[in-house]
Amino acid sequence: MKSKIIFFLSIGILFNSCDDLDLNPLSEGSSATWYSSDQEIRMSLDYLYDLKFWEPNPTQTSIINPRWLDSFSDDLTSRNNLNTMTNGSLDGNSRYVVEQWDFLYQAIAAANLIIEKLENTNSAIAESNVNQYIGEARFVRAVMYSKLIFHWGDVPYIDRTVNIDEAFSLGRTDKDQILQTAFADFNFAADNLPVSHGGVQYATKGAALALKARFALYMGEYAVARDAAKAVMDLGAYELNPDFEEQFLSKTKFSSESIFLIPRSAALNVNMAFWGTIYEPLSRIKGAAYVQPSWDLFSSFLCTDGLPIDQSPLYNPRKPFENRDPRLTATIVEHGTQFGYWKYEPHPDTLTVVHMETGLVQPNTNNRAVLQWGSFNGTAWRKGIDLDWYGDHLTDPDHVIIRLADVMLVYAEAMIELNTIDQSVLDAMNNVRARAYKGGAYPVIAATNQTELRTILRTERRMEMAFEAKRYADIIRWRLADKVLNATDYGLLDPEELREKVVQPGLWFFPGVPPIDENGSADFTALYGQGLIKLLSARSFDASKHYLWPIPSKELLINTNMTNNPGY
Amino acid sequence: MKKLHTNLPKVPCWRYGKHLQPILLAMFLLLSPILAYGQVATVTGTITDDTGDPLPGVNIVLKGTSSGTLTDINGNYSLDVPDENAVLIFSYIGFTTAEVIVGTQSVIDFALVPDVTALDEIVVIGYGTTKKTDLTGAVGTLSGESIYQRQTIKAAEALQGTMPGVTVTRTDGRPGADPVIRIRGTTSIGNSNPLVLIDGVPSSLNNINPKDIESISVLKDGASASIYGSRAAAGVILVTTKRARSGELEVDYTYEYVSRKPTRLPNNVGAQDYMQFINERNWNDAGNMGSEFPTYDEALIANYPSSHAQDPDSYPNTDYSTFFSDYVPSQRHLISFKGGTESVSSLVSMSYNKNDGFSDNHSYETFTIRNNNDITFNKILSAHLDFNYQNSYEKRENGYPMLNLMRRSPLGLAFWSDGRAANTAFRSDMAKHRLGGTNKTSIDEIRGRFKLDLKPVKGLVISGMVSPSFNFVRGKTHAKAVPIYDLGNPSSVGFASAAATTKVTETRNNSNTMLTQFLANYSYTLAEDHSFSLLGGYENYSVFAEGLTASRDGYVLSNFPYLNLGPLDLRDNSGSANESVLRSYFGRLSYGFKGKYLVQVNARYDGSSRFHQDYRWGLFPSISAGWVASNEPFMEGLQAVSFLKLRASLGSLGNERIGNYPYQSTIAFSNALIYSGTTPTSFQTAFIPQYAVQDISWESTESWDIGLDANFLNNSLQVTVDYFKKTTRDMLLRLEIPRYVGLSNPNQNAGEMYTKGWEFGVLYGNSIGGLQYTVSANIFDSKSIMGDLKGTQFLGNKVKLEGSKFNEWYGYRTDGLFQTQEEVDNSVTLRASTKPGDIKYLDIGGPGGVPDGFINEDDLTLLGGSLPRYQYGGNISLAYKNFDLSIIFQGVGKVNSYKPLHMVIPDHYGVPDFVYGNTWSSYNNAEKNKQAPYPIGGEAGRSHNYKTSDYWLFNGSYFRLKNVIMGYSIPSQIIEKTGMKDLRVYVNLSDLFSIDNRLPGWDPEQDPFSRGYFITKAYILSISAKF
């Protein structure tokens, strides 16, 4: 019967359509077979170069400072706003704390897996390659642990893959112990990584030594820092960029001064688009460029005679950019000079500016007399920012993790702290300073007294490294944070008052010279007392706890072996 | 023409199902020998429903005999009667059976009255149907008519408030948003979405034409659902679509016009108050030192109204609600054709629905076609061939424009008065939403279903079914650069944030599914007392999905949204694919004795490709029993009780929906830039993102249910009560592992959860004179407690830990606001910079549970469940002659709701009007500060005061008038000449008002955490004509 034929036919179709139940991922790799060839190891190692591990601001959902560590320091001010760190409310849920913790450990896990696979499997990978691969992974692991112990002190230490039960049984390992393993990792990397690569620019011997030097210094291991820094300088593989300003611009790619960096590329969709609006110089997007250099940083730059502003006869508070270390105008926009398409002028009587290309006269919106939320302290960032930041914001400067000038100052500082001051210390510092003066006459550092030289070093470091996310670590390790992060931040008076009390009496720009202390910090309280400047914000830092960050709350809530840092 | 339910009072009843009875009866009658007596007269007439529509297929029997007939397609009949004393019995499913004495009449026209209390209803259950009286599990049913009547954009929304135990939550008023359905609360930490089957094929309720729905059955308990095994843990929704019947011929056209409006909108204070408050805020942050006008100077604030009047560009005061339409229209056309002969019957329906959005660049459209065909070859073989196509098309703006209403400064300005996008501070994103291009998603779904039924012997039906579906999702994001302008400058000075370049992103995702099914159903009745029914089946369901995304950025031209026109150097693309297969064997045995004792046993054996082969197969058995006490002899005397049944069931269900390859640690790929020589080069990178547990397998839910169905007063009062308990074991969850493992949280079979709950439904229907009325109400409650989870799971401010409720609020306990510095100094505080006006957290814990003088993680505690309790719904329906009226309401009796930061914080992004003037303030006197409901303003307090705590919890219960639906049928005399059979006009007012305790501007259903659209009310007018 026909119907029966159809019926059995359909039954046949049904049973033939049985699908295989053993299915494997189609568009992802399987971990069972991975890590067995050079290519697979290379791809796994390349993951460690992801920018997120090196400059973590992955979510980009709110306007926070990309150089976010700077926003925790006394170098930055953003109108009269503070943040979680500067208003003293840091806790185990603070975004920076949680994100840093997560990213550092993610990189460690990825590095551990590679090391473990390479050490434990007899694969087809050549012995020489194995050591270089392990070197790269151990380099990254060392950097991540160094950052962890610097911010948190004792942290859980993992150097292999762990199962869940093992993970829960872990507590915190002594930071000194971790530091030693990090040094071992750095040493292995330095021994096994080449000084330079022919093709793809992976981490080098220099990178391992330079970052070892940095973290050794941060952790007070001055002799280690000295030796590593000296080893970098002796490699001869790096040289200072002759033009300080150019070093930081987006057009400067792979500078010979940069020891380790992660590139950005607008063409490859890695850019600073989101952050561009925040720093856009003299922003016409009114009020967006609100992250500004603080007056404290402004005042810390020395005069061309090498003296701080309160001692130098060359300093004129009415013309605060004159006779200053050239790095001042390379870092902070000098009033009346071109920046972007306009002249930068926060003077309350400069109500219009002229667009330099179109000739169009426009309201000077960076001036609070024109716009209420113009610059609150009359400063703007210049370092690294040029016309490339305009318009589409697809700016792609290198993310430089460490550069030669930093290493030279690390060397000098380590030597000063060891009190083994010799000509090499002065040479290192003078070379850095001389470069800023582009080979011209500069105030040569000649002091040999430890205390005196320490002050000079700290000021030099602040001038050289401003806006490179180094200041926060410096004030933490110098134990200056409880002083400078409890300081008050000042700015310009409101326009009418400003005209009346500062401009008309001829006191523009700074109505006086603040005293500078031995750490290079300016004290504006007297000027505030005279009613000549405005209080913007009062920072708050609790020395009893804020020198270390809190352990992320979730770690404490799920794991009874975890303890928090004191005070949290 | 037959209109089965159209004019029934529109009850959220769980009673109207699929009606097979007339066909069976008709067949029986056709086959039975007709006995002829001495015939004295012939009676003819037309049988209609209460609105005058003719009813075909009405059964007419001469009382006391087996002779009878059926009405024809026009409701006409003709029957020979023996004498004047003869009595005719008119019966038709869904209508009250009527008896008429013939007397001397030769023409008897009769209008049947709908029976709101039908008991013979056939209910769709897993892989079959059963009589409602024979049900042993907890099954809720709903007629397609009552779903359509609600006139919601998505069919799922119409389930809201209709039956106990079924919760539908709208969180978002966006026209394309899909509501969330939960059956008997939450079953699992993972996926708690019920399995939706349309005519037996896995699908969703999102794009189905509501007029295509014949009925919906909701399988709520373990016994009813366990035939669906591994996917049934969260309940099963069975949708049966309409089909044509033989002898039918009808064209039906309906037009709806809808006008929508947000129920409520949050409001922020205007510019002057805003600046005042921001100054206070910043002054607070500076320790109340320095100027009291730290940000906006005094003169500016004082002169603002006049400055604004003179120069609104420099002194904006933006009211964001002006960017949104007050009312937006939408319309729907529905047309269907039904026709059938003895061998072929066919239904074709089409619908088109278009909704505009509240902002420019937003619209949502759906288009559906369905064609259901039934072919009867002979008594043994029949075939069913269905085809349906659905398309939905949503156009959205880039971003979430409604956020502007919540979180935007009045000093923001999107456009200068000359219309150009402004470059001001605090500018809103409106320029981006209006000019920044669109994001379009079009979903096409094509599904076929071919089913062959073979009835080789009596009682045995063997079916084979093949149903492929093809799903195509096309997305096109055309993000346009939005140049912004300064006043007086004709050339652009930059771009709106996140709109600096023109970028085209195309996505293509397609998935195919294939369901093959083989069923054998055998029913047998032994000696009239013992009825057996046996089902065996096999099913194979496979899913394959793949997708790709391609984009180009930096377009020079902004009007050509195609990839070929983009620059070559900013290209990006990616792809993905996955597949899964589920294979199942299942069976069911039902036994009934004299309609009194009913037992059913189900089992399903499922194998899923999602698990490792050693942990792949799972068995899901269930048993249920019913006792129809009212059929016992001893109950016969109780006239008041017309029906009484006790039910009990126990079943096991599973859940496998946890990603496609959860047991394997997969390598993910990404990209990193490294210099190659001196050129930044992108290298593909590989890493393991997630920790994997190899022995991962099913999660299982064991559930039992005790129920009672009781009808009183000749079935006019019906009561259903259920008590249930669910235990979910081996819950597939992502437990928190220490973050320092460096991998994301793994899925594992770790948790246990216990859910207890009850449901109660009551319905009363009757008529007084010509007025028919039905009143029904239902209420449902459930509570889920977490058992041993082998860890804890956090979800922002909620937690799941052993002993907690499901998603319980987790935070600090508080004791109001600090009033004085002295009080601060004498208290334990969360941070050193705590000030008067900040929230006072309580030190309740420490190591060992003893307060330790610190406020930290030890003081976090459970603050009460976040899930709604005592969810109720109800309906009052009235019908009088050509008029009918339904009032539907719905609500939640108790819920701990939360006021998240963005609702209550006054900051640069806006100062909510209900917060302004109600914060603790240094300007207030002590008395006023004691009454202040909101903490002191300030950035310093931001992270402090808005931590999860009981300070921000409130009672979120609400009562909502869902719908008021008024209908009128134009009398048939008036429309007769036009050839129309029926013409009806409806007015439906939906979401008119609610009674609740929310913050001003917030709808009780609005998810305060969502960034979406505001819940809308709708005024709907519809006209429906039948030919």
Coordinates of N, CA, C and O in Angstrom, one line a residue, chain A residues 3 6-7 11 14 17-19 21-22 24-25 27-29 31 34 43-44 47 80 87 89 91 102 105-106 109 156 158 163-164 167 199-201 253-254 261 263 266-267 284-286 360 362 368 372-373 391 398 494 528 534 553 555 559 568, chain B residues 282 286 290 293-297 381 416 423 425 427 452 462 465 486 489 495 500 516-518 538 540 542 569-570 576-577 581 583 609 616 664-667 673 675 677 684-687 691 738-742 794 833 856-857 940 943 947:
Chain A
S3 N 0.5 4.2 1.2 CA 0.6 4.9 2.4 C 1.7 4.3 3.3 O 2.4 4.9 4.0
I6 N 5.1 5.2 2.1 CA 5.4 6.6 2.6 C 5.8 6.5 4.1 O 6.8 7.1 4.5
F7 N 5.0 5.8 4.8 CA 5.2 5.7 6.2 C 6.6 5.1 6.6 O 7.4 5.7 7.3
I11 N 9.9 6.9 8.4 CA 10.5 6.3 9.5 C 12.0 6.2 9.2 O 12.9 6.6 10.1
L14 N 13.7 9.5 9.5 CA 13.8 9.9 10.9 C 15.1 9.3 11.5 O 15.9 9.9 12.1
S17 N 18.4 10.5 10.4 CA 18.8 11.9 10.7 C 19.5 12.0 12.1 O 19.6 13.0 12.7
C18 N 19.8 10.8 12.7 CA 20.5 10.8 14.0 C 21.8 11.6 13.8 O 22.6 11.3 12.9
D19 N 22.1 12.5 14.7 CA 23.3 13.3 14.6 C 24.3 12.7 15.7 O 23.9 12.1 16.7
L21 N 26.7 12.8 18.7 CA 26.6 13.6 19.9 C 28.0 14.0 20.4 O 28.1 14.8 21.4
D22 N 29.1 13.5 19.8 CA 30.4 13.9 20.2 C 30.8 15.1 19.4 O 31.4 15.0 18.3
N24 N 32.8 18.9 19.0 CA 33.8 19.7 19.5 C 33.6 21.2 19.0 O 33.0 21.4 18.0
P25 N 34.2 22.1 19.8 CA 34.0 23.5 19.4 C 34.4 23.7 17.9 O 35.4 23.2 17.5
S27 N 34.6 27.0 16.4 CA 35.4 28.3 16.1 C 36.3 28.6 17.2 O 36.7 29.7 17.3
E28 N 36.6 27.7 18.1 CA 37.5 27.9 19.2 C 38.5 26.7 19.2 O 38.1 25.6 18.7
G29 N 39.6 26.9 19.8 CA 40.6 25.8 19.9 C 40.2 24.9 21.1 O 39.4 25.3 21.9
S31 N 41.7 22.9 24.4 CA 42.8 23.1 25.3 C 43.6 21.8 25.3 O 44.8 21.8 25.7
W34 N 46.3 22.0 22.5 CA 47.0 23.2 22.3 C 48.4 23.2 23.0 O 48.8 22.2 23.6
M43 N 51.3 32.1 19.8 CA 50.0 32.8 19.9 C 49.7 33.0 21.4 O 49.1 34.0 21.7
S44 N 50.0 32.0 22.2 CA 49.7 32.1 23.6 C 50.5 33.2 24.3 O 50.1 33.9 25.1
Y47 N 49.4 36.8 23.6 CA 48.3 37.3 24.4 C 48.8 38.1 25.5 O 48.2 39.1 26.0
N80 N 37.1 70.8 40.5 CA 37.2 70.6 41.9 C 36.7 69.2 42.3 O 36.2 69.0 43.4
N87 N 39.8 61.1 47.6 CA 38.8 61.5 48.7 C 38.8 60.5 49.8 O 38.0 60.6 50.7
S89 N 38.2 57.3 50.0 CA 37.1 56.3 50.2 C 37.5 55.0 49.5 O 36.6 54.2 49.2
D91 N 38.1 51.3 48.7 CA 37.8 50.1 49.4 C 37.8 48.9 48.5 O 38.2 49.1 47.3
D102 N 42.4 41.7 38.9 CA 41.9 40.7 37.9 C 42.9 40.6 36.8 O 43.3 39.5 36.4
Y105 N 46.3 39.1 37.6 CA 46.3 37.6 37.8 C 45.9 36.9 36.5 O 46.3 35.7 36.3
Q106 N 45.1 37.5 35.7 CA 44.8 36.9 34.4 C 46.1 36.7 33.6 O 46.3 35.6 32.9
A109 N 48.1 33.8 35.1 CA 47.5 32.5 34.8 C 48.0 32.1 33.4 O 48.3 31.0 33.2
P156 N 48.4 36.3 47.2 CA 48.5 34.9 46.9 C 49.5 34.7 45.8 O 49.5 35.4 44.8
I158 N 50.9 32.2 42.9 CA 50.6 31.0 42.1 C 51.6 30.9 41.0 O 51.8 31.9 40.2
N163 N 43.9 23.7 40.8 CA 42.5 23.4 40.7 C 41.7 24.2 41.8 O 42.3 24.9 42.6
I164 N 40.4 24.1 41.8 CA 39.6 25.0 42.6 C 39.9 24.8 44.1 O 40.1 25.8 44.9
A167 N 43.1 26.3 45.0 CA 43.0 27.8 45.0 C 42.4 28.3 46.3 O 42.9 29.3 46.8
G199 N 63.0 40.6 13.9 CA 61.7 40.9 13.2 C 60.7 41.5 14.2 O 60.6 42.7 14.5
V200 N 59.9 40.6 14.8 CA 58.9 41.0 15.7 C 59.5 41.4 17.1 O 60.4 40.7 17.6
Q201 N 59.1 42.6 17.6 CA 59.8 43.1 18.8 C 59.2 42.6 20.1 O 58.5 43.4 20.7
K253 N 57.3 56.7 16.8 CA 57.1 55.3 16.9 C 58.4 54.5 17.2 O 59.4 54.8 16.6
F254 N 58.3 53.7 18.2 CA 59.4 52.8 18.5 C 60.7 53.6 18.7 O 61.7 53.3 18.1
L261 N 57.6 48.6 25.3 CA 56.3 49.3 24.9 C 55.3 48.4 24.3 O 55.7 47.3 23.8
P263 N 52.6 48.9 21.3 CA 52.1 49.9 20.3 C 50.6 50.1 20.2 O 49.9 49.2 20.7
A266 N 46.1 53.3 15.0 CA 44.7 53.7 14.6 C 44.2 52.8 13.5 O 43.0 52.5 13.5
A267 N 45.1 52.5 12.6 CA 44.7 51.7 11.5 C 44.2 50.3 11.9 O 43.4 49.6 11.3
R284 N 37.5 72.7 22.5 CA 36.3 73.5 22.2 C 35.1 72.7 22.6 O 34.0 73.2 22.6
I285 N 35.3 71.5 22.9 CA 34.2 70.7 23.5 C 34.3 71.2 25.0 O 35.0 70.7 25.8
K286 N 33.5 72.2 25.2 CA 33.7 73.0 26.4 C 33.7 72.1 27.7 O 32.8 71.3 27.9
L360 N 38.9 82.5 12.2 CA 37.7 82.8 12.8 C 37.8 83.2 14.3 O 38.6 82.6 15.0
Q362 N 36.6 83.4 17.9 CA 35.6 82.6 18.6 C 35.7 83.0 20.1 O 36.7 83.5 20.6
R368 N 37.0 81.0 32.3 CA 35.8 81.0 33.1 C 35.0 82.2 33.0 O 33.8 82.2 33.3
Q372 N 31.5 79.1 32.3 CA 31.6 78.8 33.7 C 32.5 77.6 34.0 O 33.2 77.6 35.0
W373 N 32.5 76.7 33.1 CA 33.3 75.5 33.4 C 34.6 75.4 32.6 O 35.1 74.3 32.2
G391 N 39.8 66.3 16.3 CA 38.9 65.7 15.3 C 38.4 64.4 15.7 O 37.7 64.2 16.7
D398 N 52.6 55.3 21.1 CA 53.0 54.1 21.8 C 52.7 54.1 23.3 O 52.8 55.2 23.9
D494 N 37.0 83.1 41.0 CA 35.9 83.3 40.0 C 36.2 84.6 39.3 O 36.8 85.5 39.8
Y528 N 46.1 81.7 49.8 CA 44.7 81.4 50.0 C 44.2 82.3 51.1 O 43.1 82.9 51.1
K534 N 41.6 80.4 44.9 CA 40.4 79.7 45.3 C 40.8 78.3 45.7 O 41.6 77.6 45.1
S553 N 37.0 42.8 47.7 CA 36.0 42.3 48.7 C 35.6 40.8 48.4 O 35.5 40.0 49.3
E555 N 37.3 38.4 47.2 CA 38.2 37.4 47.6 C 38.1 37.1 49.1 O 38.2 36.0 49.5
N559 N 36.7 33.3 50.5 CA 37.8 32.5 50.9 C 38.2 32.9 52.3 O 38.7 34.0 52.6
Y568 N 41.3 48.1 56.6 CA 40.1 48.0 55.7 C 39.1 47.1 56.3 O 39.4 46.1 56.9
Chain B
N282 N 29.9 70.4 46.0 CA 31.3 70.6 45.9 C 31.8 71.3 47.2 O 33.0 71.1 47.6
A286 N 34.7 70.0 49.8 CA 35.9 70.7 50.2 C 35.8 70.9 51.7 O 36.5 71.8 52.3
G290 N 36.2 77.3 52.2 CA 36.3 78.1 51.0 C 34.9 78.6 50.6 O 34.0 78.7 51.4
F293 N 30.3 79.0 46.6 CA 30.0 78.9 45.2 C 31.2 78.4 44.4 O 31.8 79.0 43.6
P294 N 31.6 77.2 44.8 CA 32.9 76.7 44.2 C 32.8 76.4 42.7 O 33.9 76.6 42.1
T295 N 31.7 76.1 42.2 CA 31.7 75.8 40.8 C 30.9 76.8 40.0 O 31.4 77.3 39.0
Y296 N 29.8 77.2 40.4 CA 29.0 78.2 39.6 C 28.9 79.4 40.4 O 28.4 79.4 41.6
D297 N 29.4 80.5 39.9 CA 29.4 81.7 40.8 C 28.1 82.3 41.0 O 27.1 82.1 40.3
L381 N -4.6 7.2 6.7 CA -3.4 8.1 6.5 C -3.9 9.6 6.4 O -4.7 9.9 5.6
W416 N 22.4 73.8 19.2 CA 22.2 75.2 19.3 C 20.9 75.6 18.8 O 20.2 74.8 18.1
N423 N 28.7 71.9 21.0 CA 29.9 71.3 21.6 C 30.0 71.8 23.1 O 31.1 72.0 23.5
A425 N 29.8 71.7 27.3 CA 30.0 70.7 28.3 C 28.6 70.1 28.7 O 27.6 70.7 28.4
R427 N 27.0 68.2 27.3 CA 26.0 68.1 26.3 C 25.4 66.7 26.3 O 26.0 65.7 26.8
L452 N 3.1 13.1 9.4 CA 2.3 12.1 8.8 C 1.7 11.3 9.9 O 2.4 10.8 10.8
I462 N 0.3 6.4 14.7 CA 1.7 6.4 14.6 C 2.1 7.7 13.7 O 1.5 7.9 12.7
M465 N 7.4 13.1 12.2 CA 7.4 14.5 12.0 C 8.8 15.0 11.7 O 9.8 14.5 12.3
D486 N 30.8 75.0 17.3 CA 30.8 76.0 18.3 C 29.9 77.1 17.8 O 29.7 77.2 16.6
N489 N 30.7 79.5 14.7 CA 31.8 78.9 13.9 C 31.1 78.0 12.9 O 30.6 77.0 13.3
F495 N 33.8 66.2 17.2 CA 32.8 65.2 17.0 C 32.1 64.9 18.4 O 32.8 65.0 19.4
A500 N 32.8 59.8 16.5 CA 33.9 60.6 15.8 C 34.1 60.1 14.4 O 34.6 60.9 13.6
T516 N 13.4 15.9 14.3 CA 12.7 14.8 13.8 C 12.1 14.0 14.9 O 12.7 13.9 16.0
Q517 N 11.0 13.5 14.7 CA 10.2 12.9 15.8 C 9.4 11.7 15.3 O 8.9 11.7 14.2
F518 N 9.4 10.8 16.2 CA 8.6 9.6 15.8 C 7.7 9.3 17.1 O 8.3 9.2 18.2
Y538 N 10.5 9.0 20.0 CA 11.9 9.2 19.8 C 12.0 10.6 19.1 O 11.2 11.0 18.3
N540 N 15.0 13.7 17.8 CA 16.4 14.1 17.6 C 16.3 15.6 17.2 O 15.6 16.0 16.3
S542 N 18.7 19.0 16.5 CA 20.0 19.5 16.3 C 20.0 21.0 15.9 O 19.1 21.5 15.3
D569 N 41.9 50.5 5.3 CA 42.8 50.2 6.4 C 42.1 50.1 7.7 O 42.8 49.9 8.7
L570 N 40.8 50.4 7.8 CA 40.2 50.2 9.1 C 39.1 49.1 9.0 O 37.9 49.4 9.2
S576 N 32.1 33.1 14.1 CA 32.0 32.1 15.2 C 31.0 31.0 14.7 O 30.2 31.2 13.8
A577 N 31.1 29.9 15.3 CA 30.1 28.8 15.0 C 30.0 27.8 16.1 O 30.9 27.7 16.9
V581 N 23.5 18.9 19.7 CA 22.5 17.9 19.4 C 21.9 17.3 20.7 O 22.6 17.1 21.7
R583 N 19.3 14.1 21.8 CA 18.6 12.9 21.3 C 17.8 12.4 22.5 O 18.3 12.3 23.6
S609 N 24.8 16.6 23.5 CA 26.2 16.8 23.0 C 26.9 17.8 23.9 O 28.1 17.9 23.8
R616 N 26.7 12.0 29.7 CA 25.8 12.6 28.7 C 24.4 12.3 28.9 O 23.5 13.1 28.6
Q664 N 34.6 21.4 28.1 CA 35.9 21.6 27.5 C 36.4 22.9 27.8 O 35.7 23.9 27.8
S665 N 37.7 23.0 28.1 CA 38.4 24.2 28.3 C 38.7 24.7 26.9 O 39.6 24.1 26.2
T666 N 38.1 25.7 26.4 CA 38.3 26.1 25.0 C 39.4 27.2 25.0 O 39.6 28.0 25.9
I667 N 40.1 27.2 23.9 CA 41.0 28.2 23.6 C 40.3 29.4 22.9 O 39.7 29.1 21.9
L673 N 48.8 43.9 19.6 CA 49.7 44.6 18.7 C 51.1 44.5 19.2 O 51.4 44.7 20.4
Y675 N 55.2 45.4 17.7 CA 56.0 45.9 16.5 C 56.6 44.8 15.7 O 57.2 43.9 16.3
G677 N 59.3 44.9 13.1 CA 60.2 45.9 12.6 C 59.8 47.2 13.3 O 59.7 47.3 14.5
Q684 N 47.5 37.4 16.0 CA 46.4 36.6 16.7 C 47.0 36.0 17.9 O 48.1 35.4 17.9
T685 N 46.2 36.1 19.0 CA 46.7 35.5 20.3 C 45.7 34.4 20.7 O 44.6 34.3 20.2
A686 N 46.2 33.6 21.6 CA 45.3 32.5 22.1 C 45.4 32.4 23.6 O 46.5 32.6 24.2
F687 N 44.3 32.1 24.3 CA 44.3 32.0 25.7 C 43.1 31.2 26.2 O 42.2 31.0 25.4
Y691 N 37.8 28.5 33.4 CA 38.2 27.2 34.1 C 37.1 26.2 33.6 O 35.9 26.5 33.6
P738 N 38.3 32.0 43.4 CA 39.2 33.2 43.7 C 39.6 33.8 42.4 O 40.0 33.2 41.4
R739 N 39.6 35.1 42.4 CA 40.0 35.9 41.2 C 41.4 35.6 40.8 O 41.8 35.8 39.7
Y740 N 42.2 35.3 41.8 CA 43.7 35.1 41.6 C 44.0 33.8 40.8 O 45.1 33.6 40.5
V741 N 42.9 33.0 40.6 CA 43.2 31.9 39.7 C 43.4 32.4 38.3 O 44.0 31.8 37.4
G742 N 42.8 33.6 38.0 CA 43.1 34.2 36.7 C 42.2 33.8 35.6 O 42.4 34.1 34.4
F794 N 27.9 35.9 43.5 CA 27.5 37.3 43.6 C 27.0 37.9 42.3 O 27.4 37.5 41.3
S833 N 36.9 59.6 56.3 CA 36.3 60.9 55.9 C 34.8 61.0 56.0 O 34.2 61.9 55.5
N856 N 33.5 46.6 57.4 CA 34.1 46.0 56.2 C 33.3 44.8 55.7 O 32.1 44.7 56.1
E857 N 33.9 43.9 55.0 CA 33.2 42.8 54.4 C 32.5 42.0 55.4 O 31.5 41.3 55.1
A940 N 32.5 62.9 47.6 CA 33.2 62.0 48.6 C 32.3 61.0 49.1 O 32.7 59.9 49.5
S943 N 30.8 56.9 46.8 CA 31.0 55.4 47.0 C 30.6 55.0 48.4 O 30.3 53.8 48.6
K947 N 26.5 52.4 48.7 CA 26.8 51.0 48.8 C 25.5 50.2 49.1 O 24.5 50.8 49.6

